[in-house]
Coordinates of C-alpha atoms and ligand atoms in Angstrom, one line a residue:
M172 CA 45.7 -18.8 -87.1
A173 CA 46.3 -16.2 -90.2
E174 CA 50.0 -16.1 -89.5
K175 CA 50.6 -19.7 -89.6
K176 CA 48.9 -20.1 -92.7
D177 CA 50.9 -16.9 -94.2
N178 CA 54.1 -18.9 -93.0
L179 CA 52.8 -22.0 -94.4
K180 CA 52.5 -20.3 -98.1
A181 CA 55.9 -18.7 -97.3
E182 CA 57.6 -22.1 -96.9
K183 CA 56.1 -23.4 -100.0
S184 CA 57.2 -20.7 -102.4
G185 CA 60.0 -19.6 -101.1
V186 CA 61.2 -15.8 -101.4
N187 CA 60.1 -14.1 -104.2
I188 CA 63.5 -13.7 -106.0
R189 CA 62.7 -10.8 -108.2
D190 CA 61.5 -8.6 -105.1
F191 CA 64.6 -9.6 -103.1
W192 CA 67.0 -8.3 -105.6
L193 CA 64.6 -4.9 -106.1
H194 CA 64.7 -4.9 -102.2
L195 CA 68.2 -5.3 -101.9
W196 CA 68.7 -2.8 -104.6
T197 CA 66.4 -0.3 -102.9
L198 CA 68.4 -0.3 -99.7
I199 CA 71.6 0.8 -101.8
V200 CA 70.3 3.8 -103.8
P201 CA 73.5 5.9 -102.9
F202 CA 75.6 3.1 -104.3
H203 CA 73.8 2.3 -107.7
G204 CA 76.6 4.8 -109.7
Q205 CA 79.8 2.8 -108.0
I206 CA 78.2 -0.4 -108.7
F207 CA 77.9 0.4 -112.5
G208 CA 81.2 1.3 -112.6
V209 CA 82.2 -1.8 -111.2
L210 CA 80.2 -3.9 -113.4
V211 CA 81.6 -2.4 -116.7
L212 CA 85.2 -3.1 -115.1
I213 CA 84.4 -6.5 -114.2
I214 CA 82.8 -6.7 -117.8
F215 CA 86.2 -5.5 -118.9
A216 CA 87.9 -8.1 -116.9
E217 CA 86.7 -11.0 -118.2
I218 CA 87.0 -10.3 -121.9
V219 CA 91.0 -9.7 -121.1
K220 CA 90.8 -13.0 -119.1
L221 CA 89.6 -14.9 -122.2
S222 CA 92.6 -13.6 -124.3
G223 CA 95.4 -15.2 -122.1
P224 CA 94.1 -19.0 -123.2
Y225 CA 93.9 -17.6 -126.6
F226 CA 97.6 -16.5 -126.7
L227 CA 98.2 -20.2 -125.4
K228 CA 96.2 -21.7 -128.0
L229 CA 98.4 -19.8 -130.8
I230 CA 101.5 -20.4 -129.2
I231 CA 100.7 -24.2 -129.2
D232 CA 99.6 -23.9 -132.8
N233 CA 102.7 -22.7 -133.6
L234 CA 104.8 -25.1 -131.6
M235 CA 102.9 -28.3 -133.5
A236 CA 104.0 -26.5 -136.6
F237 CA 107.4 -25.6 -135.4
D238 CA 109.8 -24.1 -137.6
A239 CA 112.8 -21.3 -137.0
T240 CA 110.5 -18.6 -138.8
R241 CA 108.2 -19.0 -136.1
I242 CA 110.6 -18.3 -133.0
K243 CA 109.5 -14.4 -133.0
E244 CA 105.9 -15.1 -133.3
I245 CA 105.6 -17.4 -130.6
L246 CA 108.2 -15.0 -128.1
I247 CA 105.5 -12.1 -129.3
F248 CA 102.3 -14.5 -128.2
I249 CA 104.6 -15.4 -124.6
A250 CA 104.8 -11.7 -124.2
L251 CA 101.1 -11.0 -125.5
M252 CA 99.9 -13.8 -122.9
F253 CA 102.0 -12.6 -119.8
A254 CA 100.6 -9.3 -120.7
S255 CA 96.7 -10.1 -120.8
N256 CA 97.5 -12.0 -117.4
E257 CA 99.0 -9.3 -116.0
A258 CA 96.3 -6.7 -117.1
G259 CA 93.8 -9.0 -115.8
S260 CA 94.8 -8.9 -112.6
L261 CA 95.6 -5.4 -112.3
L262 CA 91.7 -5.2 -113.0
S263 CA 91.1 -7.3 -110.7
Y264 CA 93.0 -5.6 -108.0
V265 CA 90.8 -2.0 -109.1
I266 CA 87.8 -3.8 -109.1
D267 CA 88.7 -5.3 -105.5
G268 CA 89.6 -1.8 -104.0
K269 CA 86.3 -0.3 -105.4
M270 CA 84.3 -3.2 -104.0
F271 CA 85.9 -2.6 -100.8
Q272 CA 84.9 0.8 -100.8
I273 CA 81.6 0.2 -101.8
L274 CA 81.4 -2.4 -98.9
G275 CA 82.6 -0.3 -96.4
G276 CA 80.3 2.6 -97.5
I277 CA 77.4 0.4 -96.9
N278 CA 78.7 -1.3 -94.0
E279 CA 78.2 2.6 -92.4
Y280 CA 75.2 3.2 -94.4
I281 CA 73.0 0.3 -93.7
P282 CA 73.2 0.4 -89.9
H283 CA 73.1 4.3 -89.4
Q284 CA 69.6 4.2 -91.8
A285 CA 68.4 1.5 -89.4
L286 CA 69.8 3.3 -86.3
Q287 CA 68.0 6.6 -87.5
K288 CA 64.8 5.0 -88.0
L289 CA 64.8 3.5 -84.9
L290 CA 65.4 6.5 -83.5
S291 CA 62.3 7.9 -85.1
L292 CA 59.9 5.4 -84.9
P293 CA 57.5 6.2 -81.7
L294 CA 57.4 4.6 -78.4
G295 CA 54.1 2.6 -79.8
Y296 CA 56.5 0.8 -82.3
H297 CA 59.1 0.2 -79.6
E298 CA 56.9 -1.2 -76.7
K299 CA 56.0 -4.1 -79.3
E300 CA 59.0 -5.2 -80.9
N301 CA 62.2 -6.3 -78.2
T302 CA 65.3 -4.8 -78.3
G303 CA 67.5 -7.9 -78.5
N304 CA 65.4 -8.8 -81.8
K305 CA 66.1 -5.6 -83.3
V306 CA 69.4 -5.0 -82.9
V307 CA 70.2 -8.7 -84.2
K308 CA 68.1 -7.9 -87.1
I309 CA 70.2 -5.1 -88.1
T310 CA 73.2 -6.7 -87.5
R311 CA 72.9 -9.8 -89.0
G312 CA 70.8 -7.7 -92.1
V313 CA 74.2 -6.0 -92.7
D314 CA 76.4 -8.7 -92.6
K315 CA 74.3 -10.9 -95.1
I316 CA 74.4 -8.0 -97.3
D317 CA 78.3 -7.3 -97.0
S318 CA 78.5 -10.8 -97.3
L319 CA 76.0 -11.0 -100.4
L320 CA 77.5 -8.4 -102.1
G321 CA 81.2 -9.4 -102.1
N322 CA 79.8 -12.9 -103.5
L323 CA 78.2 -11.2 -106.1
S324 CA 81.2 -8.9 -107.2
W325 CA 84.0 -11.7 -106.6
E326 CA 81.9 -14.8 -107.9
V327 CA 78.6 -14.5 -109.6
V328 CA 78.8 -11.6 -111.7
P329 CA 82.3 -12.5 -113.2
T330 CA 81.0 -16.0 -113.9
I331 CA 78.1 -15.0 -115.6
F332 CA 79.8 -12.7 -117.9
Q333 CA 82.5 -15.7 -118.0
I334 CA 79.8 -17.9 -119.0
I335 CA 78.3 -15.7 -121.6
F336 CA 81.6 -14.8 -123.3
T337 CA 82.6 -18.3 -123.3
A338 CA 79.5 -19.3 -125.3
A339 CA 80.0 -16.5 -127.6
V340 CA 83.9 -18.0 -128.1
L341 CA 82.8 -21.4 -128.5
L342 CA 80.1 -20.6 -130.9
F343 CA 82.3 -18.6 -133.0
L344 CA 85.2 -21.7 -133.0
D345 CA 82.5 -24.5 -133.5
W346 CA 78.9 -24.8 -133.0
R347 CA 79.2 -28.4 -131.6
F348 CA 80.8 -27.0 -128.5
F349 CA 78.7 -24.3 -128.4
L350 CA 75.5 -26.7 -127.7
I351 CA 77.5 -28.8 -125.2
L352 CA 77.7 -25.9 -122.9
L353 CA 73.9 -24.7 -123.7
F354 CA 72.7 -28.4 -123.0
F355 CA 74.6 -29.1 -119.5
I356 CA 74.1 -25.4 -118.0
P357 CA 70.3 -25.7 -117.6
I358 CA 70.7 -29.0 -116.3
F359 CA 72.7 -27.8 -113.4
V360 CA 70.5 -24.4 -113.0
F361 CA 67.6 -26.7 -112.5
L362 CA 69.5 -29.3 -109.8
T363 CA 70.5 -25.8 -107.8
L364 CA 66.8 -24.4 -108.1
K365 CA 65.4 -27.7 -107.1
V366 CA 67.8 -27.8 -104.2
N367 CA 67.0 -24.6 -103.0
K368 CA 63.5 -25.3 -102.9
E369 CA 63.6 -28.3 -100.8
V370 CA 66.0 -27.0 -98.2
Y371 CA 64.2 -23.6 -97.9
P372 CA 62.0 -24.6 -95.2
Y373 CA 64.4 -26.1 -93.2
R374 CA 66.5 -23.3 -93.6
R375 CA 63.7 -21.1 -92.3
K376 CA 63.0 -23.1 -89.1
R377 CA 66.7 -22.5 -88.6
F378 CA 66.6 -18.9 -88.5
M379 CA 63.1 -18.9 -86.7
S380 CA 64.9 -21.2 -83.9
Q381 CA 68.1 -19.0 -84.0
D382 CA 65.9 -15.6 -83.7
E383 CA 64.1 -17.5 -80.5
S384 CA 67.2 -18.7 -78.7
A385 CA 68.7 -15.3 -79.1
G386 CA 66.1 -13.8 -77.5
V387 CA 65.4 -16.8 -74.6
M388 CA 69.6 -15.8 -74.1
A389 CA 69.0 -12.1 -74.1
Q390 CA 66.2 -12.4 -71.8
A391 CA 68.1 -15.1 -69.4
I392 CA 70.7 -12.3 -69.4
I393 CA 68.7 -9.2 -69.0
N394 CA 66.8 -11.0 -66.0
I395 CA 70.2 -12.3 -63.8
N396 CA 68.9 -11.0 -60.8
T397 CA 65.5 -13.3 -60.9
V398 CA 67.0 -16.1 -62.6
K399 CA 70.0 -16.3 -59.8
S400 CA 67.6 -15.4 -56.9
F401 CA 65.5 -18.0 -57.7
V402 CA 67.9 -20.8 -58.7
Q403 CA 66.6 -21.0 -62.2
E404 CA 70.1 -21.0 -64.0
K405 CA 69.0 -25.0 -65.0
K406 CA 65.7 -24.4 -66.6
E407 CA 67.2 -21.3 -68.5
S408 CA 70.2 -23.6 -69.7
T409 CA 67.8 -26.2 -70.4
K410 CA 65.2 -24.0 -72.5
F411 CA 68.1 -22.5 -74.8
Q412 CA 69.7 -25.8 -75.5
K413 CA 66.3 -27.3 -76.6
I414 CA 65.9 -24.3 -78.8
I415 CA 69.6 -24.2 -80.3
S416 CA 69.4 -28.3 -80.8
Q417 CA 66.6 -27.9 -83.2
V418 CA 69.2 -25.4 -85.1
K419 CA 71.4 -28.3 -85.1
D420 CA 68.9 -30.6 -86.1
N421 CA 67.9 -28.2 -89.2
I422 CA 71.5 -27.7 -89.9
W423 CA 72.0 -31.2 -90.8
L424 CA 68.5 -31.4 -92.7
E425 CA 69.0 -28.8 -95.0
F426 CA 73.1 -29.4 -95.6
S427 CA 72.5 -33.4 -96.2
R428 CA 70.2 -32.6 -99.0
I429 CA 72.6 -29.9 -100.1
I430 CA 75.6 -32.1 -100.2
K431 CA 73.6 -34.8 -101.9
Y432 CA 72.6 -32.5 -104.9
N433 CA 76.3 -31.4 -104.8
V434 CA 77.1 -35.0 -106.0
K435 CA 74.4 -34.9 -108.6
R436 CA 76.0 -31.4 -109.7
N437 CA 79.7 -32.4 -109.9
F438 CA 78.3 -35.4 -111.9
V439 CA 76.6 -33.4 -114.6
I440 CA 80.0 -31.1 -114.4
D441 CA 81.9 -34.4 -115.1
V442 CA 79.8 -35.6 -118.1
G443 CA 79.7 -32.2 -119.8
R444 CA 84.0 -32.4 -119.5
A445 CA 83.9 -35.7 -120.7
F446 CA 81.8 -34.7 -123.8
I447 CA 84.0 -31.8 -124.8
L448 CA 87.1 -33.9 -124.5
V449 CA 85.2 -36.4 -126.8
A450 CA 83.8 -33.9 -129.3
G451 CA 87.4 -32.1 -129.2
F452 CA 89.1 -35.3 -129.9
F453 CA 87.0 -36.2 -133.0
L454 CA 87.5 -32.9 -134.7
V455 CA 91.4 -33.0 -134.1
W456 CA 91.1 -36.5 -135.5
K457 CA 89.3 -35.3 -138.2
N458 CA 91.6 -32.8 -138.8
S459 CA 89.0 -30.0 -138.6
M460 CA 90.0 -28.7 -135.7
S461 CA 93.9 -28.1 -134.2
I462 CA 95.5 -28.7 -130.6
G463 CA 95.7 -25.4 -129.7
S464 CA 92.0 -25.0 -130.0
L465 CA 91.0 -27.8 -128.2
V466 CA 93.4 -26.7 -125.6
F467 CA 91.5 -23.5 -125.3
V468 CA 87.9 -24.7 -125.8
Y469 CA 88.7 -27.2 -123.2
T470 CA 90.7 -24.1 -120.6
I471 CA 87.4 -21.7 -120.9
S472 CA 84.7 -24.4 -120.9
E473 CA 86.7 -26.1 -117.9
K474 CA 86.7 -22.3 -116.2
A475 CA 83.3 -22.0 -117.1
L476 CA 81.6 -25.1 -115.9
L477 CA 83.7 -24.8 -112.2
S478 CA 82.4 -21.3 -112.3
L479 CA 79.0 -22.6 -112.5
F480 CA 79.5 -25.0 -110.0
R481 CA 81.0 -22.3 -107.2
I482 CA 78.1 -19.8 -107.9
S483 CA 75.6 -22.5 -107.6
R484 CA 76.9 -22.4 -104.1
I485 CA 76.8 -19.0 -103.7
Y486 CA 73.1 -19.3 -104.8
D487 CA 72.6 -21.2 -101.7
R488 CA 74.1 -18.7 -99.5
V489 CA 72.1 -15.7 -101.3
M490 CA 69.1 -17.4 -100.8
E491 CA 70.0 -17.9 -97.1
S492 CA 70.6 -14.0 -96.8
S493 CA 67.4 -13.4 -98.5
E494 CA 65.5 -13.4 -94.8
A495 CA 68.1 -11.1 -93.3
I496 CA 68.0 -8.6 -96.1
E497 CA 63.9 -8.9 -96.2
R498 CA 64.0 -8.0 -92.6
I499 CA 66.0 -5.2 -92.9
Y500 CA 64.1 -3.8 -95.9
S501 CA 60.8 -4.1 -94.0
L502 CA 62.3 -2.2 -91.2
S503 CA 63.1 1.0 -93.5
L504 CA 59.8 1.0 -95.0
E505 CA 58.2 1.3 -91.6
E506 CA 56.2 4.3 -91.3
S507 CA 56.4 6.6 -87.8
E508 CA 52.3 7.0 -86.8
I509 CA 53.3 10.0 -85.2
K510 CA 53.9 12.4 -88.3
N511 CA 55.7 15.4 -87.7
A512 CA 53.8 18.3 -89.2
K513 CA 56.0 20.2 -92.1
N514 CA 57.1 23.5 -91.3
G515 CA 55.6 23.1 -87.9
F516 CA 55.3 25.5 -85.3
K517 CA 58.6 26.0 -83.8
P518 CA 58.1 28.3 -80.1
K519 CA 60.7 30.3 -78.9
N520 CA 59.2 29.7 -75.5
I521 CA 56.0 28.2 -74.0
D522 CA 54.2 28.7 -71.1
G523 CA 53.0 25.6 -70.5
Q524 CA 49.1 25.5 -70.5
I525 CA 47.9 22.2 -71.6
E526 CA 44.2 21.2 -72.4
F527 CA 42.8 17.8 -73.2
K528 CA 39.7 18.2 -75.3
N529 CA 37.1 15.4 -75.6
V530 CA 40.1 13.4 -75.8
T531 CA 39.7 9.0 -76.4
F532 CA 42.8 7.0 -76.8
S533 CA 43.3 3.2 -77.1
Y534 CA 46.4 1.6 -77.8
S535 CA 46.3 -0.5 -81.1
D536 CA 46.9 -4.0 -80.1
S537 CA 43.4 -3.1 -77.2
T538 CA 40.1 -2.8 -77.8
Q539 CA 39.9 -0.9 -74.6
K540 CA 39.4 3.0 -74.4
A541 CA 42.9 3.9 -72.3
L542 CA 41.5 7.6 -72.1
N543 CA 37.6 7.8 -72.4
K544 CA 36.0 11.7 -73.8
V545 CA 38.9 13.4 -71.5
N546 CA 38.4 16.9 -70.5
F547 CA 40.5 19.0 -68.5
S548 CA 43.2 22.0 -68.2
I549 CA 46.7 21.8 -66.8
N550 CA 47.4 25.5 -65.6
A551 CA 50.7 27.0 -66.7
G552 CA 53.0 27.2 -63.8
C553 CA 50.7 25.2 -61.7
M554 CA 51.1 21.6 -60.0
T555 CA 48.7 19.1 -61.1
A556 CA 48.3 15.7 -59.6
L557 CA 47.1 12.5 -61.9
V558 CA 45.8 10.2 -59.5
G559 CA 43.4 7.1 -59.5
P560 CA 43.6 3.1 -59.6
S561 CA 46.7 1.2 -61.3
G562 CA 45.6 1.0 -65.2
G563 CA 43.4 4.6 -64.9
G564 CA 45.1 6.2 -67.9
K565 CA 47.6 8.5 -66.0
T566 CA 50.7 7.5 -67.7
T567 CA 48.9 7.9 -71.0
V568 CA 47.9 11.3 -70.4
A569 CA 52.1 12.1 -69.8
R570 CA 52.9 10.2 -73.0
M571 CA 50.1 12.2 -74.6
V572 CA 51.5 15.5 -73.8
Y573 CA 55.0 14.4 -75.2
R574 CA 53.0 13.4 -78.2
H575 CA 54.3 9.8 -78.1
Y576 CA 50.9 8.9 -79.2
D577 CA 47.9 11.1 -81.1
P578 CA 44.6 11.2 -79.7
T579 CA 42.0 9.0 -81.2
K580 CA 39.6 11.5 -81.1
G581 CA 39.7 14.8 -79.6
D582 CA 42.6 17.1 -79.5
V583 CA 45.8 18.0 -76.8
L584 CA 46.6 21.7 -76.9
L585 CA 49.6 23.4 -75.6
D586 CA 49.5 27.3 -75.2
G587 CA 46.0 27.1 -77.1
K588 CA 47.3 25.6 -80.4
K589 CA 47.0 21.8 -81.2
L590 CA 50.3 19.2 -80.5
Q591 CA 50.2 18.4 -84.2
E592 CA 50.5 22.1 -85.3
Y593 CA 54.3 22.1 -83.7
D594 CA 56.9 20.9 -84.9
L595 CA 57.4 17.7 -83.0
Y596 CA 61.2 18.0 -82.0
A597 CA 60.9 21.8 -81.0
F598 CA 58.2 21.5 -78.5
R599 CA 59.4 18.3 -76.6
K600 CA 62.7 20.4 -75.9
F601 CA 60.4 22.3 -73.5
I602 CA 59.5 19.3 -71.4
A603 CA 61.4 16.8 -69.5
I604 CA 60.1 13.7 -67.7
V605 CA 61.3 12.0 -64.5
P606 CA 60.2 8.2 -65.1
Q607 CA 59.2 5.4 -63.2
E608 CA 62.3 3.6 -64.2
V609 CA 65.0 6.0 -64.5
E610 CA 66.9 5.0 -67.9
I611 CA 70.6 4.9 -67.2
F612 CA 73.5 4.9 -70.1
N613 CA 76.3 2.9 -69.6
T614 CA 78.7 6.3 -69.2
S615 CA 79.9 8.5 -66.2
V616 CA 77.8 9.7 -63.5
K617 CA 78.4 13.3 -65.2
D618 CA 77.3 12.2 -69.0
N619 CA 74.2 10.9 -67.5
I620 CA 72.8 13.8 -65.4
A621 CA 74.4 16.2 -68.4
Y622 CA 72.3 13.9 -71.3
A623 CA 69.9 16.6 -72.2
K624 CA 72.6 19.3 -72.4
S625 CA 76.0 17.7 -73.4
N626 CA 77.6 21.1 -73.2
A627 CA 77.1 21.7 -69.6
S628 CA 80.2 22.7 -67.6
F629 CA 81.3 20.8 -64.8
Q630 CA 79.8 23.5 -62.3
E631 CA 76.1 23.1 -63.9
V632 CA 76.3 19.5 -63.6
Q633 CA 77.4 19.6 -59.8
A634 CA 74.5 22.3 -59.3
A635 CA 71.8 20.1 -60.7
A636 CA 73.3 17.1 -58.8
R637 CA 73.0 19.4 -55.6
I638 CA 69.5 20.5 -56.2
A639 CA 68.3 16.6 -56.6
N640 CA 70.1 15.8 -53.4
A641 CA 72.4 13.6 -55.5
E642 CA 75.9 14.9 -54.7
E643 CA 76.3 13.3 -51.1
F644 CA 75.9 9.7 -52.9
I645 CA 77.7 10.7 -55.9
T646 CA 81.0 12.0 -54.0
Q647 CA 81.2 8.8 -52.1
L648 CA 81.3 6.8 -55.3
K649 CA 84.8 5.5 -56.0
G650 CA 85.0 7.5 -59.0
G651 CA 82.9 10.5 -57.8
Y652 CA 81.7 12.5 -61.1
E653 CA 83.5 10.2 -63.6
T654 CA 82.2 6.4 -61.9
L655 CA 81.1 4.6 -64.9
V656 CA 77.5 3.0 -63.9
G657 CA 77.2 0.1 -65.8
E658 CA 74.5 -0.7 -68.3
R659 CA 70.9 0.3 -66.9
G660 CA 72.6 1.7 -64.1
I661 CA 73.2 -1.6 -62.1
K662 CA 75.4 -0.2 -59.9
L663 CA 72.9 2.3 -58.3
S664 CA 70.2 1.6 -56.0
G665 CA 66.3 2.6 -57.2
G666 CA 66.6 5.9 -55.4
Q667 CA 70.2 6.9 -56.8
R668 CA 68.8 6.5 -60.1
Q669 CA 65.7 9.0 -59.4
R670 CA 68.0 11.4 -58.2
I671 CA 70.3 11.3 -61.5
G672 CA 67.1 11.7 -63.6
I673 CA 66.2 14.4 -61.5
A674 CA 69.3 16.2 -62.1
R675 CA 68.9 15.6 -65.7
A676 CA 65.8 17.0 -65.8
I677 CA 67.0 20.0 -64.0
L678 CA 69.9 20.7 -66.4
A679 CA 67.1 20.3 -69.2
N680 CA 65.5 23.4 -67.5
P681 CA 62.3 22.7 -69.1
R682 CA 58.8 24.7 -68.8
I683 CA 56.8 21.4 -67.9
L684 CA 58.2 18.9 -65.7
I685 CA 56.4 15.4 -65.3
F686 CA 56.9 13.2 -62.5
D687 CA 55.7 9.8 -63.5
E688 CA 55.4 8.3 -60.0
A689 CA 58.5 9.0 -59.1
T690 CA 58.9 7.8 -55.6
S691 CA 56.1 5.1 -55.5
S692 CA 59.1 2.5 -55.4
L693 CA 61.1 4.3 -52.9
D694 CA 62.3 3.8 -49.4
S695 CA 61.2 7.1 -47.0
Y696 CA 64.5 8.1 -46.7
S697 CA 64.9 8.6 -50.3
E698 CA 61.5 9.6 -51.0
K699 CA 62.2 12.4 -48.2
L700 CA 65.2 13.1 -50.4
I701 CA 63.3 13.3 -53.7
Q702 CA 60.7 15.2 -52.6
E703 CA 62.7 18.1 -51.2
A704 CA 64.2 18.0 -54.4
M705 CA 61.0 18.2 -56.1
D706 CA 60.1 21.1 -54.2
K707 CA 63.1 23.4 -55.4
I708 CA 63.0 22.7 -59.2
V709 CA 58.5 22.7 -59.2
K710 CA 58.2 26.8 -59.1
G711 CA 57.7 28.9 -61.9
R712 CA 57.0 25.5 -64.2
T713 CA 54.0 23.5 -65.5
V714 CA 54.5 20.6 -63.2
I715 CA 52.3 17.1 -64.0
V716 CA 53.2 14.4 -61.2
I717 CA 51.5 10.9 -61.2
A718 CA 51.5 9.9 -57.8
H719 CA 50.5 7.6 -55.1
R720 CA 51.6 9.6 -52.0
L721 CA 49.7 11.9 -50.2
S722 CA 52.5 14.2 -49.2
T723 CA 53.0 14.7 -52.8
I724 CA 49.2 15.0 -53.7
K725 CA 48.2 17.5 -51.4
K726 CA 51.1 20.2 -52.7
A727 CA 49.3 20.0 -55.9
D728 CA 47.4 23.1 -57.1
K729 CA 45.0 21.0 -58.6
I730 CA 44.3 17.1 -59.0
V731 CA 42.6 15.1 -61.7
V732 CA 41.1 11.8 -60.4
L733 CA 41.4 8.9 -63.4
E734 CA 39.8 5.8 -63.4
K735 CA 39.2 3.4 -66.5
G736 CA 40.3 6.4 -68.8
K737 CA 37.4 9.0 -67.5
V738 CA 38.2 11.9 -65.5
I739 CA 35.8 11.2 -62.3
E740 CA 37.0 14.0 -60.0
E741 CA 39.0 16.9 -60.2
G742 CA 39.6 19.9 -57.7
S743 CA 41.8 20.7 -54.8
H744 CA 43.0 18.5 -52.2
F745 CA 40.5 20.6 -49.7
E746 CA 37.9 20.2 -52.4
L747 CA 38.0 16.7 -53.5
A748 CA 38.5 15.5 -49.6
Q749 CA 35.1 16.8 -48.6
V750 CA 33.2 15.1 -51.5
S751 CA 31.7 12.3 -49.5
G752 CA 31.8 8.8 -51.1
G753 CA 34.4 10.0 -53.6
L754 CA 37.2 8.2 -55.0
Y755 CA 39.8 10.6 -54.0
Q756 CA 38.0 10.6 -50.3
K757 CA 38.3 6.5 -50.3
L758 CA 42.3 6.7 -51.5
I759 CA 42.9 9.1 -48.5
K760 CA 41.0 6.8 -46.2
L761 CA 43.1 3.9 -47.8
Q762 CA 46.3 5.9 -47.2
E763 CA 45.4 6.9 -43.6
V764 CA 45.0 3.4 -42.3
G765 CA 48.4 1.9 -44.8
D766 CA 46.8 -0.1 -47.1
V767 CA 47.6 1.3 -50.3
D768 CA 50.8 4.0 -50.1
Ligands
ADP899 P1 47.9 4.5 -65.2 O1 49.1 4.9 -65.5 O2 47.3 5.2 -64.8 O3 48.2 3.1 -64.4 P2 48.2 3.5 -68.1 O4 47.7 5.2 -68.7 O5 49.7 3.1 -68.2 O6 47.3 3.6 -66.4 O7 47.0 2.0 -68.5 C1 46.1 2.9 -69.1 C2 45.2 1.6 -69.6 O8 45.9 1.4 -71.3 C3 45.5 0.5 -69.1 O9 44.3 -0.6 -69.1 C4 46.6 -0.3 -69.3 O10 46.6 -1.8 -69.4 C5 46.7 0.1 -71.3 N1 48.1 0.4 -71.4 C6 49.3 1.2 -71.2 N2 50.0 0.8 -71.9 C7 49.6 0.1 -73.0 C8 50.7 -0.3 -74.1 N3 51.4 0.3 -74.5 N4 49.7 -1.1 -75.2 C9 48.5 -1.5 -74.5 N5 48.0 -1.2 -73.9 C10 48.5 -0.3 -72.7

């Protein structure tokens, strides 16, 4: 409700122009110096460009009162006019070159900054935002900044100076021309602002529909398997078409207004032109102005009026860009909830003793406590299993060990020190996780395994794959270790992805190893292979397993049973199996009858 209200408010008022320019300016901080340099060159170029028509005026005046003595003068003026035109074109060349350098730099700088920002933001942020949207926002924002700055430097800024200088020259020549210009410019500006205000809501709707359609398309493609299996191609295509046709409607609503205003704006220019000619004709008739001066006045004011028309259209485009640029700006302001301590402790090695002390935690968009006053320890060098019903808080515990989230209350300690006191990146290096869904990059199998250790030798990768029981299937792939595994590892089965995940964790050689339901969705053969692989690598490490299967849990030195965010039982398999009526005992019984895996 509140959001709707905000939208309406924004639709009515449009984008706050001053903020917009300020935000754009802050986004391109490293380029300020270069931009000022180009600005000075543009001013200089506009002055030089005005001198061409002035020499033409001198030539015409001399021609009107022609006699043989003026030949030399005329030739000199022709040469000067030529020189001024050439100087203008040389300056344009330098300005263009500088501008392309700036634009190139911005194309490198902004996306890089944006990616760095996205990578630095915690998991919590990424869980809220849709991947397709984030990437589209950045690329669209960069495109818009690029075209906006191009337009500004090639059209808007030169035109503004052109108009200022033209007005100054007209004032100097004859105040009446100056007044004509002064009268028409505000009418023109008024019409431009008006049309923009009118089309803003349609433009905004168009952007929103475009974003929505991109989201629908991305979802359909990401979930292509489900779409095809359930024969929902038509539904997806219709859904997309419905949204995209709103884009079409809004384009017409928007541009039909713009072209109507274009007719009005053209009319204003034509009237201005006629006024200047009438005034000029009158002055020439009364002998208070030479024909050369009339040509000069007409040429420069014609140029100024035409440029005005051009920039008013660019203004439309500037407004069109504002939304996309605002988004990049708001990303740049996004702050990480997980603050990395300044001069945080960077351990050379760790034991891997973890302690949860009175930890309470709720996800930001949830009123429920995912963990509620939780106390337990995960002993160094031992295997601890986290068990319990779904939603109990097991994954949340694993995330807190990584410090993807900070506790709302209480502390998580590593080797007796609060996690917040460590340098975030230093302590994370000692941890590796084999998640439920191993993420696979669209590179070779080898690079996927060596992800955390890119300088690993082939022998090391091979050894890790062997321990992870992955070698057998890898050698059967057509390209062996060099096989490209496709986006999100689509060419690999679930069990194969898991084994790549395990090999990846082995190469990282962590002190703390987390398995997040690594075997829960696998067939029994894959599970056996993975169990074996796990057994080989757990020795001498602190291991946390989030597990459902009794076979895995039994091996743990300690079992922590979590339900609704609370630790309700804690002990070895043997101990907990004795607690009559305990949740653990119930879980064992259910597994024995095969209800729950
Ligand atoms: P488990 O791993 O035991 O299934 P989780 O740790 O995933 O449990 O979840 C604990 C609670 O936190 C659940 O109520 C779940 O709905 C909630 N939860 C988990 N992840 C998020 C999230 N990213 N945002 C909001 N709530 C979440």
